[in-house]
């Protein structure tokens, strides 16, 4: 019977939490300034993203791959790669030369039909013909990109051939199925070619652990954190006015927590929209990012609840907001990874919630 009474009490608490959460949501959505804050984050990050877009078009580079399937693979590698040039396929050698002459393309590359055979035999001359305009200055730079794409495809072919004919792998079956994912992994993770720096005292210099060029996630994390602190100020004022005076014990704490959770939840929705506006969400990552935001919002709500219970004075809580906001922006990896310059910054950042969302 006591267990049954306990279950009834828990259901009552959950029902009251839901009611307080709904009433708090309704209260927040009637505040025009609060709604403007929620809209400001997605709008601001969208404008920031648009401002970072390059104003000039990419430099056009023409390619003629002929009828060879292997040449087409090299061309596809260049067409899909991320670089400063815009490669495109020409229908014929004559069309490529006309595009370069008319400056529709800065230069062009003509692959010989037997390009792969020439590479394998070591006869590299006349394997790729470069067509340039007299005044172009990008032919040497684009050649580096073309050879990079070429050797990306050729390296895969060499490794595949070696996995089948090399003496090391004699007797091994399906070696290429195991090697191909490794080839892709080490080709793309930046570890194939790397530098290690040491001081005169043979002390190795640590490399940066994080790079962030667009601060969408960092600003979103700080925004949700600050909104949780602002909600704590409001709840402390409500307690002083006696809004929760009819409640006691667990029911009172449940109501306080629900009133804190409602604005944090709305700020998480705003943060999710902001990440989408900033181009930080893909079709495969939006569910995971939504779960992260929910967990992070719960952490911010719990932190604000603890602050209400420790400080209690709404004015004192309000005075702490600039400290938490500025420290989070500086110490956490919002704009830069400060620990690259000051090792102690990594430990100090762990005292602020945005760090856990970002890392």
mmCIF file of C-alpha atoms in Angstrom, residues 15-339:
data_model
loop_
_atom_site.group_PDB
_atom_site.id
_atom_site.type_symbol
_atom_site.label_atom_id
_atom_site.label_comp_id
_atom_site.label_asym_id
_atom_site.label_seq_id
_atom_site.Cartn_x
_atom_site.Cartn_y
_atom_site.Cartn_z
ATOM 1 C CA UNK A 15 1.785 16.244 -13.441
ATOM 2 C CA UNK A 16 2.549 19.422 -11.514
ATOM 3 C CA UNK A 17 5.949 19.699 -13.199
ATOM 4 C CA UNK A 18 4.246 19.435 -16.576
ATOM 5 C CA UNK A 19 1.702 22.078 -15.588
ATOM 6 C CA UNK A 20 4.360 24.495 -14.302
ATOM 7 C CA UNK A 21 6.455 23.868 -17.423
ATOM 8 C CA UNK A 22 3.462 24.647 -19.669
ATOM 9 C CA UNK A 23 2.545 27.785 -17.721
ATOM 10 C CA UNK A 24 6.154 28.982 -17.837
ATOM 11 C CA UNK A 25 6.336 28.385 -21.591
ATOM 12 C CA UNK A 26 3.128 30.357 -22.040
ATOM 13 C CA UNK A 27 4.515 33.135 -19.877
ATOM 14 C CA UNK A 28 7.779 33.358 -21.818
ATOM 15 C CA UNK A 29 6.130 33.402 -25.232
ATOM 16 C CA UNK A 30 4.118 36.474 -24.216
ATOM 17 C CA UNK A 31 7.307 38.472 -23.636
ATOM 18 C CA UNK A 32 8.191 40.307 -26.833
ATOM 19 C CA UNK A 33 11.790 40.985 -25.795
ATOM 20 C CA UNK A 34 12.356 37.312 -25.010
ATOM 21 C CA UNK A 35 10.987 36.272 -28.412
ATOM 22 C CA UNK A 36 13.257 38.797 -30.127
ATOM 23 C CA UNK A 37 16.248 37.284 -28.311
ATOM 24 C CA UNK A 38 15.278 33.822 -29.522
ATOM 25 C CA UNK A 39 15.052 35.075 -33.111
ATOM 26 C CA UNK A 40 18.249 37.121 -32.855
ATOM 27 C CA UNK A 41 20.561 34.109 -32.583
ATOM 28 C CA UNK A 42 19.510 32.315 -35.814
ATOM 29 C CA UNK A 43 19.297 35.608 -37.691
ATOM 30 C CA UNK A 44 22.702 36.748 -36.442
ATOM 31 C CA UNK A 45 24.471 33.500 -37.298
ATOM 32 C CA UNK A 46 22.851 33.430 -40.734
ATOM 33 C CA UNK A 47 24.093 36.957 -41.423
ATOM 34 C CA UNK A 48 27.554 36.025 -40.125
ATOM 35 C CA UNK A 49 27.632 33.017 -42.405
ATOM 36 C CA UNK A 50 26.615 35.121 -45.400
ATOM 37 C CA UNK A 51 29.284 37.693 -44.565
ATOM 38 C CA UNK A 52 31.965 34.979 -44.600
ATOM 39 C CA UNK A 53 31.060 33.765 -48.079
ATOM 40 C CA UNK A 54 33.750 34.655 -50.629
ATOM 41 C CA UNK A 55 32.679 37.499 -52.866
ATOM 42 C CA UNK A 56 34.741 36.453 -55.872
ATOM 43 C CA UNK A 57 33.960 33.432 -57.999
ATOM 44 C CA UNK A 58 36.406 30.529 -58.021
ATOM 45 C CA UNK A 59 39.009 30.418 -60.787
ATOM 46 C CA UNK A 60 37.823 28.186 -63.631
ATOM 47 C CA UNK A 61 40.153 25.398 -64.798
ATOM 48 C CA UNK A 62 39.199 23.223 -67.789
ATOM 49 C CA UNK A 63 39.845 19.471 -67.980
ATOM 50 C CA UNK A 64 39.683 17.078 -70.909
ATOM 51 C CA UNK A 65 39.786 13.445 -69.808
ATOM 52 C CA UNK A 66 39.015 11.759 -73.126
ATOM 53 C CA UNK A 67 37.324 8.343 -73.194
ATOM 54 C CA UNK A 68 39.541 6.629 -70.630
ATOM 55 C CA UNK A 69 37.695 5.457 -67.502
ATOM 56 C CA UNK A 70 40.837 5.940 -65.428
ATOM 57 C CA UNK A 71 41.203 9.531 -66.660
ATOM 58 C CA UNK A 72 37.565 10.111 -65.700
ATOM 59 C CA UNK A 73 38.316 8.939 -62.162
ATOM 60 C CA UNK A 74 41.107 11.516 -61.903
ATOM 61 C CA UNK A 75 38.798 14.203 -63.266
ATOM 62 C CA UNK A 76 36.041 13.224 -60.809
ATOM 63 C CA UNK A 77 38.544 13.495 -57.951
ATOM 64 C CA UNK A 78 39.362 17.068 -59.012
ATOM 65 C CA UNK A 79 35.714 17.997 -59.592
ATOM 66 C CA UNK A 80 34.649 16.836 -56.124
ATOM 67 C CA UNK A 81 37.679 18.106 -54.183
ATOM 68 C CA UNK A 82 37.765 21.144 -51.894
ATOM 69 C CA UNK A 83 40.215 23.714 -53.240
ATOM 70 C CA UNK A 84 40.438 27.230 -54.604
ATOM 71 C CA UNK A 85 39.777 26.288 -58.229
ATOM 72 C CA UNK A 86 36.576 25.383 -60.044
ATOM 73 C CA UNK A 87 37.371 22.475 -62.342
ATOM 74 C CA UNK A 88 35.001 21.557 -65.152
ATOM 75 C CA UNK A 89 35.051 19.043 -68.021
ATOM 76 C CA UNK A 90 35.402 20.141 -71.635
ATOM 77 C CA UNK A 91 33.815 18.143 -74.418
ATOM 78 C CA UNK A 92 36.915 18.122 -76.621
ATOM 79 C CA UNK A 93 40.487 19.381 -76.873
ATOM 80 C CA UNK A 94 39.378 22.110 -79.277
ATOM 81 C CA UNK A 95 36.685 23.299 -76.864
ATOM 82 C CA UNK A 96 39.227 23.439 -74.042
ATOM 83 C CA UNK A 97 41.658 25.501 -76.112
ATOM 84 C CA UNK A 98 38.870 27.887 -77.143
ATOM 85 C CA UNK A 99 37.810 28.377 -73.509
ATOM 86 C CA UNK A 100 41.367 29.225 -72.497
ATOM 87 C CA UNK A 101 41.813 31.577 -75.470
ATOM 88 C CA UNK A 102 38.523 33.348 -74.612
ATOM 89 C CA UNK A 103 39.536 33.496 -70.891
ATOM 90 C CA UNK A 104 36.500 31.472 -69.865
ATOM 91 C CA UNK A 105 39.139 29.308 -68.196
ATOM 92 C CA UNK A 106 42.487 30.439 -66.798
ATOM 93 C CA UNK A 107 44.141 27.285 -68.074
ATOM 94 C CA UNK A 108 43.333 23.719 -69.091
ATOM 95 C CA UNK A 109 44.710 20.191 -68.744
ATOM 96 C CA UNK A 110 44.473 17.557 -71.468
ATOM 97 C CA UNK A 111 45.002 13.977 -70.274
ATOM 98 C CA UNK A 112 46.421 11.558 -72.841
ATOM 99 C CA UNK A 113 44.328 8.441 -73.470
ATOM 100 C CA UNK A 114 47.165 6.196 -72.295
ATOM 101 C CA UNK A 115 47.930 8.253 -69.177
ATOM 102 C CA UNK A 116 47.850 5.263 -66.821
ATOM 103 C CA UNK A 117 50.099 3.171 -69.089
ATOM 104 C CA UNK A 118 52.641 6.006 -69.290
ATOM 105 C CA UNK A 119 52.679 6.363 -65.520
ATOM 106 C CA UNK A 120 53.152 2.640 -64.983
ATOM 107 C CA UNK A 121 55.957 2.446 -67.559
ATOM 108 C CA UNK A 122 57.725 5.558 -66.243
ATOM 109 C CA UNK A 123 57.322 7.476 -69.519
ATOM 110 C CA UNK A 124 55.874 10.665 -68.068
ATOM 111 C CA UNK A 125 56.574 13.042 -70.954
ATOM 112 C CA UNK A 126 53.533 14.334 -72.836
ATOM 113 C CA UNK A 127 51.198 12.461 -70.495
ATOM 114 C CA UNK A 128 49.369 15.691 -69.550
ATOM 115 C CA UNK A 129 49.275 18.792 -71.746
ATOM 116 C CA UNK A 130 48.885 22.182 -70.055
ATOM 117 C CA UNK A 131 47.148 24.892 -72.085
ATOM 118 C CA UNK A 132 47.547 28.412 -70.657
ATOM 119 C CA UNK A 133 46.730 31.968 -71.572
ATOM 120 C CA UNK A 134 49.788 34.263 -71.878
ATOM 121 C CA UNK A 135 48.876 36.441 -68.881
ATOM 122 C CA UNK A 136 47.771 33.727 -66.451
ATOM 123 C CA UNK A 137 49.504 33.396 -63.100
ATOM 124 C CA UNK A 138 47.725 30.374 -61.661
ATOM 125 C CA UNK A 139 49.107 27.577 -63.852
ATOM 126 C CA UNK A 140 51.756 26.494 -61.330
ATOM 127 C CA UNK A 141 49.306 26.547 -58.426
ATOM 128 C CA UNK A 142 46.644 24.639 -60.336
ATOM 129 C CA UNK A 143 49.250 22.097 -61.475
ATOM 130 C CA UNK A 144 49.933 21.224 -57.834
ATOM 131 C CA UNK A 145 46.221 20.562 -57.313
ATOM 132 C CA UNK A 146 45.977 18.481 -60.515
ATOM 133 C CA UNK A 147 48.974 16.322 -59.555
ATOM 134 C CA UNK A 148 47.543 15.911 -56.065
ATOM 135 C CA UNK A 149 44.288 14.573 -57.508
ATOM 136 C CA UNK A 150 46.224 12.403 -59.963
ATOM 137 C CA UNK A 151 48.339 10.742 -57.286
ATOM 138 C CA UNK A 152 45.336 10.274 -55.019
ATOM 139 C CA UNK A 153 43.782 8.027 -57.676
ATOM 140 C CA UNK A 154 47.065 6.455 -58.817
ATOM 141 C CA UNK A 155 48.124 5.702 -55.242
ATOM 142 C CA UNK A 156 44.900 3.757 -54.756
ATOM 143 C CA UNK A 157 45.600 1.762 -57.942
ATOM 144 C CA UNK A 158 49.180 1.033 -56.877
ATOM 145 C CA UNK A 159 48.104 -0.147 -53.439
ATOM 146 C CA UNK A 160 45.344 -2.321 -54.889
ATOM 147 C CA UNK A 161 47.785 -3.931 -57.345
ATOM 148 C CA UNK A 162 50.361 -4.482 -54.610
ATOM 149 C CA UNK A 163 47.767 -6.075 -52.313
ATOM 150 C CA UNK A 164 47.113 -8.698 -54.982
ATOM 151 C CA UNK A 165 50.598 -9.252 -56.401
ATOM 152 C CA UNK A 166 52.987 -8.261 -53.609
ATOM 153 C CA UNK A 167 54.981 -11.023 -51.939
ATOM 154 C CA UNK A 168 54.024 -9.744 -48.497
ATOM 155 C CA UNK A 169 50.358 -10.539 -49.096
ATOM 156 C CA UNK A 170 50.777 -13.885 -50.844
ATOM 157 C CA UNK A 171 48.226 -16.319 -49.482
ATOM 158 C CA UNK A 172 46.089 -13.565 -47.956
ATOM 159 C CA UNK A 173 42.539 -13.289 -49.239
ATOM 160 C CA UNK A 174 40.557 -10.099 -49.687
ATOM 161 C CA UNK A 175 43.448 -7.926 -48.482
ATOM 162 C CA UNK A 176 42.259 -4.979 -50.551
ATOM 163 C CA UNK A 177 38.925 -4.858 -48.692
ATOM 164 C CA UNK A 178 40.857 -4.234 -45.497
ATOM 165 C CA UNK A 179 43.428 -1.865 -47.012
ATOM 166 C CA UNK A 180 41.079 0.443 -48.939
ATOM 167 C CA UNK A 181 39.335 1.934 -45.847
ATOM 168 C CA UNK A 182 42.765 2.474 -44.265
ATOM 169 C CA UNK A 183 43.977 4.241 -47.423
ATOM 170 C CA UNK A 184 40.980 6.599 -47.323
ATOM 171 C CA UNK A 185 41.390 7.192 -43.581
ATOM 172 C CA UNK A 186 45.055 8.168 -43.696
ATOM 173 C CA UNK A 187 44.596 10.122 -46.909
ATOM 174 C CA UNK A 188 41.971 12.413 -45.371
ATOM 175 C CA UNK A 189 42.934 12.756 -41.687
ATOM 176 C CA UNK A 190 46.050 14.868 -42.300
ATOM 177 C CA UNK A 191 48.517 12.362 -40.829
ATOM 178 C CA UNK A 192 50.087 11.083 -44.068
ATOM 179 C CA UNK A 193 52.389 14.101 -44.193
ATOM 180 C CA UNK A 194 53.032 15.912 -40.915
ATOM 181 C CA UNK A 195 55.654 17.983 -39.134
ATOM 182 C CA UNK A 196 56.849 17.623 -35.572
ATOM 183 C CA UNK A 197 58.600 20.593 -33.992
ATOM 184 C CA UNK A 198 61.103 20.384 -31.166
ATOM 185 C CA UNK A 199 62.871 23.088 -29.205
ATOM 186 C CA UNK A 200 66.632 23.153 -28.657
ATOM 187 C CA UNK A 201 66.066 21.263 -25.430
ATOM 188 C CA UNK A 202 64.439 18.430 -27.440
ATOM 189 C CA UNK A 203 61.064 19.332 -26.003
ATOM 190 C CA UNK A 204 58.284 18.514 -28.425
ATOM 191 C CA UNK A 205 55.836 21.308 -29.038
ATOM 192 C CA UNK A 206 52.218 20.247 -28.677
ATOM 193 C CA UNK A 207 49.994 20.676 -31.680
ATOM 194 C CA UNK A 208 46.600 22.427 -31.499
ATOM 195 C CA UNK A 209 43.840 20.112 -30.322
ATOM 196 C CA UNK A 210 40.972 22.033 -31.896
ATOM 197 C CA UNK A 211 40.360 24.443 -34.744
ATOM 198 C CA UNK A 212 37.164 26.402 -35.201
ATOM 199 C CA UNK A 213 36.733 28.871 -38.031
ATOM 200 C CA UNK A 214 33.019 29.582 -37.604
ATOM 201 C CA UNK A 215 31.787 30.110 -34.008
ATOM 202 C CA UNK A 216 28.185 28.910 -34.473
ATOM 203 C CA UNK A 217 28.280 26.100 -31.921
ATOM 204 C CA UNK A 218 30.248 28.175 -29.420
ATOM 205 C CA UNK A 219 27.884 31.135 -29.566
ATOM 206 C CA UNK A 220 24.907 28.790 -29.321
ATOM 207 C CA UNK A 221 26.346 27.143 -26.198
ATOM 208 C CA UNK A 222 27.007 30.483 -24.493
ATOM 209 C CA UNK A 223 23.561 31.781 -25.487
ATOM 210 C CA UNK A 224 21.761 28.807 -23.889
ATOM 211 C CA UNK A 225 23.950 29.096 -20.779
ATOM 212 C CA UNK A 226 23.178 32.796 -20.383
ATOM 213 C CA UNK A 227 19.458 32.209 -20.955
ATOM 214 C CA UNK A 228 19.530 29.656 -18.146
ATOM 215 C CA UNK A 229 21.189 32.200 -15.835
ATOM 216 C CA UNK A 230 18.608 34.824 -16.819
ATOM 217 C CA UNK A 231 15.859 32.334 -15.986
ATOM 218 C CA UNK A 232 17.476 31.895 -12.558
ATOM 219 C CA UNK A 233 17.127 35.645 -11.939
ATOM 220 C CA UNK A 234 13.429 35.501 -12.828
ATOM 221 C CA UNK A 235 12.795 32.471 -10.594
ATOM 222 C CA UNK A 236 14.584 34.105 -7.652
ATOM 223 C CA UNK A 237 12.345 37.158 -8.092
ATOM 224 C CA UNK A 238 9.266 34.900 -8.248
ATOM 225 C CA UNK A 239 10.310 33.249 -4.988
ATOM 226 C CA UNK A 240 10.703 36.639 -3.303
ATOM 227 C CA UNK A 241 7.199 37.566 -4.462
ATOM 228 C CA UNK A 242 5.846 34.334 -2.960
ATOM 229 C CA UNK A 243 4.860 32.609 -6.207
ATOM 230 C CA UNK A 244 5.795 29.211 -4.760
ATOM 231 C CA UNK A 245 4.662 29.906 -1.184
ATOM 232 C CA UNK A 246 1.776 27.419 -1.396
ATOM 233 C CA UNK A 247 4.214 24.613 -2.243
ATOM 234 C CA UNK A 248 6.733 22.837 -0.059
ATOM 235 C CA UNK A 249 9.332 20.107 -0.227
ATOM 236 C CA UNK A 250 9.770 18.192 -3.449
ATOM 237 C CA UNK A 251 6.733 19.825 -5.042
ATOM 238 C CA UNK A 252 8.275 23.276 -4.604
ATOM 239 C CA UNK A 253 11.604 22.219 -6.113
ATOM 240 C CA UNK A 254 9.820 20.531 -9.021
ATOM 241 C CA UNK A 255 7.935 23.756 -9.768
ATOM 242 C CA UNK A 256 11.149 25.812 -9.593
ATOM 243 C CA UNK A 257 12.967 23.388 -11.869
ATOM 244 C CA UNK A 258 10.103 23.439 -14.397
ATOM 245 C CA UNK A 259 10.071 27.249 -14.475
ATOM 246 C CA UNK A 260 13.813 27.180 -15.193
ATOM 247 C CA UNK A 261 13.543 24.452 -17.809
ATOM 248 C CA UNK A 262 10.933 26.234 -19.957
ATOM 249 C CA UNK A 263 13.072 29.214 -21.125
ATOM 250 C CA UNK A 264 16.120 26.955 -21.460
ATOM 251 C CA UNK A 265 14.096 24.631 -23.688
ATOM 252 C CA UNK A 266 13.035 27.553 -25.900
ATOM 253 C CA UNK A 267 16.647 28.722 -26.123
ATOM 254 C CA UNK A 268 17.678 25.198 -27.184
ATOM 255 C CA UNK A 269 15.073 25.352 -29.967
ATOM 256 C CA UNK A 270 16.516 28.720 -30.973
ATOM 257 C CA UNK A 271 20.030 27.246 -30.845
ATOM 258 C CA UNK A 272 19.012 24.339 -33.081
ATOM 259 C CA UNK A 273 17.523 26.788 -35.608
ATOM 260 C CA UNK A 274 20.707 28.867 -35.384
ATOM 261 C CA UNK A 275 22.924 25.877 -36.177
ATOM 262 C CA UNK A 276 20.717 25.063 -39.158
ATOM 263 C CA UNK A 277 20.867 28.691 -40.360
ATOM 264 C CA UNK A 278 24.656 28.646 -40.013
ATOM 265 C CA UNK A 279 24.928 25.487 -42.114
ATOM 266 C CA UNK A 280 26.238 23.389 -39.230
ATOM 267 C CA UNK A 281 23.630 20.615 -39.535
ATOM 268 C CA UNK A 282 23.540 17.863 -42.129
ATOM 269 C CA UNK A 283 20.885 15.259 -42.838
ATOM 270 C CA UNK A 284 22.865 12.710 -40.835
ATOM 271 C CA UNK A 285 23.821 14.891 -37.861
ATOM 272 C CA UNK A 286 20.685 16.825 -36.886
ATOM 273 C CA UNK A 287 19.300 14.065 -34.642
ATOM 274 C CA UNK A 288 22.577 13.725 -32.734
ATOM 275 C CA UNK A 289 22.885 17.507 -32.420
ATOM 276 C CA UNK A 290 19.330 17.708 -31.105
ATOM 277 C CA UNK A 291 20.139 15.119 -28.431
ATOM 278 C CA UNK A 292 23.275 17.050 -27.477
ATOM 279 C CA UNK A 293 21.262 20.244 -27.108
ATOM 280 C CA UNK A 294 18.674 18.526 -24.910
ATOM 281 C CA UNK A 295 21.370 17.088 -22.641
ATOM 282 C CA UNK A 296 23.208 20.409 -22.532
ATOM 283 C CA UNK A 297 19.950 22.261 -21.803
ATOM 284 C CA UNK A 298 19.340 19.906 -18.888
ATOM 285 C CA UNK A 299 22.832 20.678 -17.555
ATOM 286 C CA UNK A 300 22.189 24.421 -17.814
ATOM 287 C CA UNK A 301 18.824 24.042 -16.045
ATOM 288 C CA UNK A 302 20.418 22.034 -13.244
ATOM 289 C CA UNK A 303 23.203 24.616 -12.888
ATOM 290 C CA UNK A 304 20.697 27.475 -12.703
ATOM 291 C CA UNK A 305 18.647 25.595 -10.105
ATOM 292 C CA UNK A 306 21.772 25.118 -7.975
ATOM 293 C CA UNK A 307 22.602 28.810 -8.342
ATOM 294 C CA UNK A 308 19.090 29.733 -7.145
ATOM 295 C CA UNK A 309 19.511 27.533 -4.090
ATOM 296 C CA UNK A 310 22.989 28.843 -3.212
ATOM 297 C CA UNK A 311 22.734 32.567 -4.013
ATOM 298 C CA UNK A 312 18.940 33.152 -3.759
ATOM 299 C CA UNK A 313 19.272 36.924 -4.239
ATOM 300 C CA UNK A 314 18.105 37.837 -7.793
ATOM 301 C CA UNK A 315 20.364 40.916 -7.936
ATOM 302 C CA UNK A 316 23.412 38.842 -6.994
ATOM 303 C CA UNK A 317 22.567 36.242 -9.641
ATOM 304 C CA UNK A 318 22.169 39.007 -12.244
ATOM 305 C CA UNK A 319 25.591 40.392 -11.326
ATOM 306 C CA UNK A 320 27.145 36.965 -11.994
ATOM 307 C CA UNK A 321 25.823 36.763 -15.573
ATOM 308 C CA UNK A 322 28.489 39.059 -17.147
ATOM 309 C CA UNK A 323 31.227 37.061 -15.408
ATOM 310 C CA UNK A 324 29.947 33.686 -16.628
ATOM 311 C CA UNK A 325 29.267 35.000 -20.144
ATOM 312 C CA UNK A 326 32.634 36.720 -20.668
ATOM 313 C CA UNK A 327 34.615 33.872 -19.086
ATOM 314 C CA UNK A 328 32.836 31.338 -21.290
ATOM 315 C CA UNK A 329 33.537 33.361 -24.437
ATOM 316 C CA UNK A 330 37.211 33.770 -23.558
ATOM 317 C CA UNK A 331 38.175 30.454 -21.952
ATOM 318 C CA UNK A 332 35.956 28.026 -23.870
ATOM 319 C CA UNK A 333 36.805 27.288 -27.533
ATOM 320 C CA UNK A 334 34.173 29.626 -28.963
ATOM 321 C CA UNK A 335 36.359 31.753 -31.242
ATOM 322 C CA UNK A 336 39.849 30.331 -30.604
ATOM 323 C CA UNK A 337 41.446 27.507 -28.655
ATOM 324 C CA UNK A 338 43.109 29.578 -25.911
ATOM 325 C CA UNK A 339 44.925 26.530 -24.498
#
